[in-house]
Short mmCIF file of C-alpha atoms and ligand atoms in Angstrom, two decimals:
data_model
loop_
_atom_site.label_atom_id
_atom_site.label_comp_id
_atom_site.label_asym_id
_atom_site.label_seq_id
_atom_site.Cartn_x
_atom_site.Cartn_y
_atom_site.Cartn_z
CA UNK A 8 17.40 -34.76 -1.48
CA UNK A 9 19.67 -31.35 -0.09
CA UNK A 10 17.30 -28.70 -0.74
CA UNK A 11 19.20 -25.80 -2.93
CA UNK A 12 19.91 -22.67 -0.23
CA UNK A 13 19.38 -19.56 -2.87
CA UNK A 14 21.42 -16.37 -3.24
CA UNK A 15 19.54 -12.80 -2.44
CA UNK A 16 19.44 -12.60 -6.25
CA UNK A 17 18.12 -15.76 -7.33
CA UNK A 18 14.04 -15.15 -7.38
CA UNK A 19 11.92 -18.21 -6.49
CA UNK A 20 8.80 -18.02 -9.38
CA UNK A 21 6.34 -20.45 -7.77
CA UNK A 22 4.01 -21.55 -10.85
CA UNK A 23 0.27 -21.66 -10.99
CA UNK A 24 0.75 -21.39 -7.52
CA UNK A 25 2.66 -24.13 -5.69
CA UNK A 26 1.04 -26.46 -8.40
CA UNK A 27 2.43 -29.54 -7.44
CA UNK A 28 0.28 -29.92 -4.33
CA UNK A 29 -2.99 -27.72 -4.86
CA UNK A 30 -5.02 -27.27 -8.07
CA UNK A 31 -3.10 -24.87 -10.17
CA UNK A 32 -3.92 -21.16 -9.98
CA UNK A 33 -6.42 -21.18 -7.74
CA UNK A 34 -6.74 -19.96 -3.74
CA UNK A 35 -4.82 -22.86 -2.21
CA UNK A 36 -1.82 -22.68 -4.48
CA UNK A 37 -1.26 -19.35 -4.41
CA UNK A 38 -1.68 -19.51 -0.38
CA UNK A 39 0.76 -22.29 -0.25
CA UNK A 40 3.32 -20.69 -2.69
CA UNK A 41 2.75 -17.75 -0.32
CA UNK A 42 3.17 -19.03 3.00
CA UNK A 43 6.56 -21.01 1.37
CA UNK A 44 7.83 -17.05 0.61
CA UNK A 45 8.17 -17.47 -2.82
CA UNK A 46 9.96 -14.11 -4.34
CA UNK A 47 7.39 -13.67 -7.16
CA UNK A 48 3.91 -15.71 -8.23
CA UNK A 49 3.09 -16.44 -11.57
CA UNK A 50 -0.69 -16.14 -12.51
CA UNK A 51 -2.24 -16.67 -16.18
CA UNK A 52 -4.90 -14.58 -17.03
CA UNK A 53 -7.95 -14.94 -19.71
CA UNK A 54 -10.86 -12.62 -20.31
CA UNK A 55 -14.24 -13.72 -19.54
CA UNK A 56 -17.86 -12.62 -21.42
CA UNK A 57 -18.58 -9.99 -19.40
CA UNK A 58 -14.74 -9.03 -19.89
CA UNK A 59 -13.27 -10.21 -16.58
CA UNK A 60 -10.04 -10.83 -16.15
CA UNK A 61 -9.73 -14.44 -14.35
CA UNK A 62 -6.88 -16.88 -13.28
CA UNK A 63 -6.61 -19.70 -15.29
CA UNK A 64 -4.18 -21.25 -17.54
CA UNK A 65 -6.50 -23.23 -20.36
CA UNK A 66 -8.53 -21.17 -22.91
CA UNK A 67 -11.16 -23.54 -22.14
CA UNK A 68 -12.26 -25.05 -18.35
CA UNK A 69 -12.56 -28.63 -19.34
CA UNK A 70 -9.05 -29.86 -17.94
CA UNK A 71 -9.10 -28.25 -14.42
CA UNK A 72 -12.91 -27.42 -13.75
CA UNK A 73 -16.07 -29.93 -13.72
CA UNK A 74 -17.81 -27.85 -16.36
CA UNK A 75 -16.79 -27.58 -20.46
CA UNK A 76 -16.00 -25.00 -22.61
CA UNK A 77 -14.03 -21.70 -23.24
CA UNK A 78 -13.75 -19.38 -20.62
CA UNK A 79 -14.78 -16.50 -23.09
CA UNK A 80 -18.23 -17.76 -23.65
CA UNK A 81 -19.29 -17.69 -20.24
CA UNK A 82 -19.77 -14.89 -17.72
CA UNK A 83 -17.70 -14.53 -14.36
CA UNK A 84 -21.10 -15.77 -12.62
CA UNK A 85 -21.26 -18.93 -14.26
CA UNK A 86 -17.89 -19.67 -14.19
CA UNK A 87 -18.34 -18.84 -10.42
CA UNK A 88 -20.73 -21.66 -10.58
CA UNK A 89 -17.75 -24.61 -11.16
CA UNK A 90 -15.59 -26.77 -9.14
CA UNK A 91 -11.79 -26.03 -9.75
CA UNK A 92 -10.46 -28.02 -7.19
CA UNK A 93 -12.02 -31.60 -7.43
CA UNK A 94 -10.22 -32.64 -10.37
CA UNK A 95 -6.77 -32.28 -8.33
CA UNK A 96 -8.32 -34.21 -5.37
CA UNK A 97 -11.63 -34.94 -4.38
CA UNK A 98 -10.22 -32.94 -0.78
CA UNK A 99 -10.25 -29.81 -2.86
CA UNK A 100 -13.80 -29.82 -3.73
CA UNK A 101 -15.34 -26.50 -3.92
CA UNK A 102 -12.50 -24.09 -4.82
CA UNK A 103 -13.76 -21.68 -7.04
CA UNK A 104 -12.06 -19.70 -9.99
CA UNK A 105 -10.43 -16.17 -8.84
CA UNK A 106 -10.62 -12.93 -10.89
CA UNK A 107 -6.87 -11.12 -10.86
CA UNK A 108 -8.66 -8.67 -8.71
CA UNK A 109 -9.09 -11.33 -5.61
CA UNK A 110 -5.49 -12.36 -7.09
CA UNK A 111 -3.67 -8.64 -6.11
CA UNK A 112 -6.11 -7.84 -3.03
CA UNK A 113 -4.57 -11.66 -1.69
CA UNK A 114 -0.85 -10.60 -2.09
CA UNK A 115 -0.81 -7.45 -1.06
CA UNK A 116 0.17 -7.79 2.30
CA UNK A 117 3.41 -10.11 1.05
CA UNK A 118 6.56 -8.46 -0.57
CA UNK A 119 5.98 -10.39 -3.50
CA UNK A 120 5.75 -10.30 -7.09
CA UNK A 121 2.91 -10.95 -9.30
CA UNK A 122 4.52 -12.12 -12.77
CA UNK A 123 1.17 -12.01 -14.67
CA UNK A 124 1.21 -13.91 -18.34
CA UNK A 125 -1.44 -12.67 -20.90
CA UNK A 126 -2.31 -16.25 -22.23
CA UNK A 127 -3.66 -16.10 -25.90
CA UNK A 128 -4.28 -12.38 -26.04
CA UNK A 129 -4.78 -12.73 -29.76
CA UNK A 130 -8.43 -14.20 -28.28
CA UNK A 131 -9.03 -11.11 -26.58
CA UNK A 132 -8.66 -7.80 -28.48
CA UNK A 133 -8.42 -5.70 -25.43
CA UNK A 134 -7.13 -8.03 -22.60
CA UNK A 135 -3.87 -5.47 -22.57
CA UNK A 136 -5.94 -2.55 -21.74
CA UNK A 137 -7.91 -3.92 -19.04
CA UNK A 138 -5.09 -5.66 -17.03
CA UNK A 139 -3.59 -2.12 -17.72
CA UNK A 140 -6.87 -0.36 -15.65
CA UNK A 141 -7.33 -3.07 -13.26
CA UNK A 142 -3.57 -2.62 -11.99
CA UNK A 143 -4.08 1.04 -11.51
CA UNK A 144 -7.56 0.60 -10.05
CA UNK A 145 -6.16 -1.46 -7.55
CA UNK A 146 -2.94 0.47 -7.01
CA UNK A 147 -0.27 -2.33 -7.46
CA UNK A 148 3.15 -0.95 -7.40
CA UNK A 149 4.73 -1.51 -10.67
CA UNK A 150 7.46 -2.89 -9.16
CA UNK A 151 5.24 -5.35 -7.84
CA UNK A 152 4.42 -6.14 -11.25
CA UNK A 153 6.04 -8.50 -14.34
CA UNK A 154 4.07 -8.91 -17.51
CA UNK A 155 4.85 -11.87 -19.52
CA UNK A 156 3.49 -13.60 -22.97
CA UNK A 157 4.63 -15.40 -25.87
CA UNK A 158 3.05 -13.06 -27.81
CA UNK A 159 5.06 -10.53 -29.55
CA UNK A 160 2.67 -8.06 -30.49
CA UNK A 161 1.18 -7.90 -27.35
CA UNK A 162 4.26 -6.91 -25.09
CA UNK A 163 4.96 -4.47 -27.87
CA UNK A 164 1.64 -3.12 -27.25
CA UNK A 165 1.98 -2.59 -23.54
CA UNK A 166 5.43 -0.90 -24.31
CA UNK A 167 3.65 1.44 -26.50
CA UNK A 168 0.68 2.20 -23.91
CA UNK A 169 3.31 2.57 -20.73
CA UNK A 170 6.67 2.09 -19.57
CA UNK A 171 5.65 1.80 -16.03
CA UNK A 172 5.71 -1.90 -15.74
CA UNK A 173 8.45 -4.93 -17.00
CA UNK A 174 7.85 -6.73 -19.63
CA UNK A 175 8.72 -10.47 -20.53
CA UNK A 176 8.88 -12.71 -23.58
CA UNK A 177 8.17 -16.30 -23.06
CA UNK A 178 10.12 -18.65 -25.59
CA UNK A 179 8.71 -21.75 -26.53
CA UNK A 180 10.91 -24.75 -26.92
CA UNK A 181 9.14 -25.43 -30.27
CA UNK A 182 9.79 -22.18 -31.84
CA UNK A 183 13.09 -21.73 -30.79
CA UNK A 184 14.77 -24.79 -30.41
CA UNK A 185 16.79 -24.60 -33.54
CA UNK A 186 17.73 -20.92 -33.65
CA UNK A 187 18.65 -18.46 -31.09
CA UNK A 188 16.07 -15.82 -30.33
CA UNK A 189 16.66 -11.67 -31.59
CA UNK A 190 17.57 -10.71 -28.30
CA UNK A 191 18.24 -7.31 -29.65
CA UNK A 192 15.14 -7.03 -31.12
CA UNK A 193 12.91 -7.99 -27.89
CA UNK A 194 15.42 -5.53 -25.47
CA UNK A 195 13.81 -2.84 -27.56
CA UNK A 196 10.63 -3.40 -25.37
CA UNK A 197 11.54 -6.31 -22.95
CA UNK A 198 13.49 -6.39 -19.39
CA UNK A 199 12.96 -10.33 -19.76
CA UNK A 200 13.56 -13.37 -22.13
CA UNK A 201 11.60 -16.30 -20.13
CA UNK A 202 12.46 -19.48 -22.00
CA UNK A 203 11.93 -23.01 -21.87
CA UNK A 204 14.63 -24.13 -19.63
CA UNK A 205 15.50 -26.80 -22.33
CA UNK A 206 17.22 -23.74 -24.56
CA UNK A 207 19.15 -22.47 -22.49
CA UNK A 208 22.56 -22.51 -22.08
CA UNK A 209 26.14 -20.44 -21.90
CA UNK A 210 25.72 -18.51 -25.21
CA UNK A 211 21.64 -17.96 -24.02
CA UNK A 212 22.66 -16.70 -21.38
CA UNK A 213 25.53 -14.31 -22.47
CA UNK A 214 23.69 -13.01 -25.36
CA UNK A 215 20.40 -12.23 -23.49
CA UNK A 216 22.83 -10.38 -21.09
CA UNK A 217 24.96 -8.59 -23.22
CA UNK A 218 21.25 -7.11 -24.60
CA UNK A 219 20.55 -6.09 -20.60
CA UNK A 220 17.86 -8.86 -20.48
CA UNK A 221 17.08 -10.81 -17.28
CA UNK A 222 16.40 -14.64 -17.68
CA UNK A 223 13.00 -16.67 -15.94
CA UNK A 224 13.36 -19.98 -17.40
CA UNK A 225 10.11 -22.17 -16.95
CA UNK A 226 9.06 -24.75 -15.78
CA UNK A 227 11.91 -26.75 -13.74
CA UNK A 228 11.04 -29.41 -11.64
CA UNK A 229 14.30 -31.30 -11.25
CA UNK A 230 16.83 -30.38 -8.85
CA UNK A 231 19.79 -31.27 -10.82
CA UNK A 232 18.50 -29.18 -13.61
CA UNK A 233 18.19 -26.42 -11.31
CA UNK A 234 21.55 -26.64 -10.55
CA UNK A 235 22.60 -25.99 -14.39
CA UNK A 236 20.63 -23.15 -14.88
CA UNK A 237 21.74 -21.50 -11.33
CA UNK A 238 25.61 -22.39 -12.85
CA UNK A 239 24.30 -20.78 -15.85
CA UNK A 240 23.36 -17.43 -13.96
CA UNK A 241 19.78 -17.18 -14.62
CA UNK A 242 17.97 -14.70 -12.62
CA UNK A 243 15.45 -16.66 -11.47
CA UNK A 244 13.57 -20.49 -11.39
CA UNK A 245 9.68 -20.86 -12.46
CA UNK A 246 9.03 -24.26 -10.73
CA UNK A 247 5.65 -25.90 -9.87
CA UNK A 248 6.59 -26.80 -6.79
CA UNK A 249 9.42 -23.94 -4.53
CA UNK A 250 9.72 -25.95 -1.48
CA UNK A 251 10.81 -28.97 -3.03
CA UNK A 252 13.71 -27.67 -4.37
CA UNK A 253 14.66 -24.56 -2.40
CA UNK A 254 15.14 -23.91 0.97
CA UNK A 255 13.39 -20.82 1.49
CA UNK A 256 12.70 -18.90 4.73
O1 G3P B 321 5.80 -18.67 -16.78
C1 G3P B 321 6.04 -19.40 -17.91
C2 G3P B 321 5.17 -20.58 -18.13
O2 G3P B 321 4.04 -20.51 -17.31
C3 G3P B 321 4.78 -20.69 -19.54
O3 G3P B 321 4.15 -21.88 -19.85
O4 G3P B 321 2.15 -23.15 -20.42
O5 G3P B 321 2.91 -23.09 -18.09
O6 G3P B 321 1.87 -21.09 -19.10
P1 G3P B 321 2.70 -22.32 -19.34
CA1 CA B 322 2.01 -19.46 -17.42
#
């Protein structure tokens, strides 16, 4: 397969990490997906008992942890207390779960971007405000920063707290397969429309720019898809796994 060479513009968005070969969104993805000089990371974040913020994508730790049971019944000790990498592979026994703070103090020395998607903030009343505080407390340059969700209210929220940092909407191939999205609507508040790669096409693409909003369309993990969408003139590729499709220095 002829790796894709990619233009300045075109930012690499390794997911989870570089998912395809460690356990998603823990230490040894994100290392990977570093050391293959991704352009930006993309993290999911949940709140925790005790109201730590912590990288995972599930509401619950069943599917990618030995233990059971929502991350927002259990303290950032206990959850300490679980595997997170033997369910990959038995080789990745004893990784543990990160909090976004071990998340920013691991990038910092990479030019990189940390796009950073409030899952289910619905769940957690105040998740907005505390990813707020912990990304002044630990002095990430908003530029270094991209918040994402597929939650309305709660990018609308962030735009009405600050305008320091971008802002994304994720679109969901179930809501939106059938219409187009109010791209005039979400530029109010929005620099990005992330959508399902599955919806998008010329008039996507056109509309979202005519509105001054970037594209990120997730997840693509075929290299002839990638193509399309790079034809298309999206901005950027979310993909599980950056080196297998790009040839990145
Ligand atoms: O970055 C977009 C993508 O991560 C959204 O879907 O389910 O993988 O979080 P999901
Ligand atoms: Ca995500």
């Amino acid at each position: 397969m002829q790796k894709i060479k990619p233009d300045e513009e075109l930012k690499i968005i390794a997911h989870r990490g570089f998912n395809i070969d460690y356990p998603e969104n823990t230490l040894l993805a994100y290392k990977a997906a570093l050391n293959a000089s991704v352009d930006m990371l993309e993290i999911d974040v949940h709140l925790t008992k005790d109201q730590e913020l912590v990288v995972i994508h599930d509401d619950k730790i069943d599917r990618t942890s030995n233990g059971s049971g929502y991350v927002k019944d259990y303290t950032l000790d206990e959850l300490k207390s679980y595997d997170f990498g033997s369910w990959k592979d038995s080789t990745f026994e004893g990784t543990h779960i990160m909090t976004f703070g071990e998340v920013v103090k691991l990038i910092q020395a990479y030019d990189i971007t940390l796009l950073i998607e409030i899952k289910k903030p619905s769940q957690y009343p105040n998740i907005e405000e505390i990813l707020l505080r912990e990304l002044k407390e630990y002095r990430l340059y908003p530029e270094r920063v991209i918040i994402q969700s597929f939650d309305e209210k709660s990018m609308q929220k962030i735009a009405e707290i600050t305008q320091e940092y971008e802002l994304g909407l994720l679109l969901s191939k179930k809501k939106y397969l059938m219409r187009m999205p109010n791209f005039n609507k979400i530029a109010k508040y929005c620099q990005y429309v992330n959508p399902n790669y599955q919806l998008v096409n010329r008039k996507f693409v056109e509309r979202a720019y005519l509105h001054g909003l970037q594209v990120l369309p997730y997840t693509v993990n075929d290299i002839d898809e990638i193509r399309k969408l790079i034809d298309l003139g999206v901005d950027g590729i979310i993909t599980d796994g950056p080196n297998y499709y790009f040839d990145l220095d």
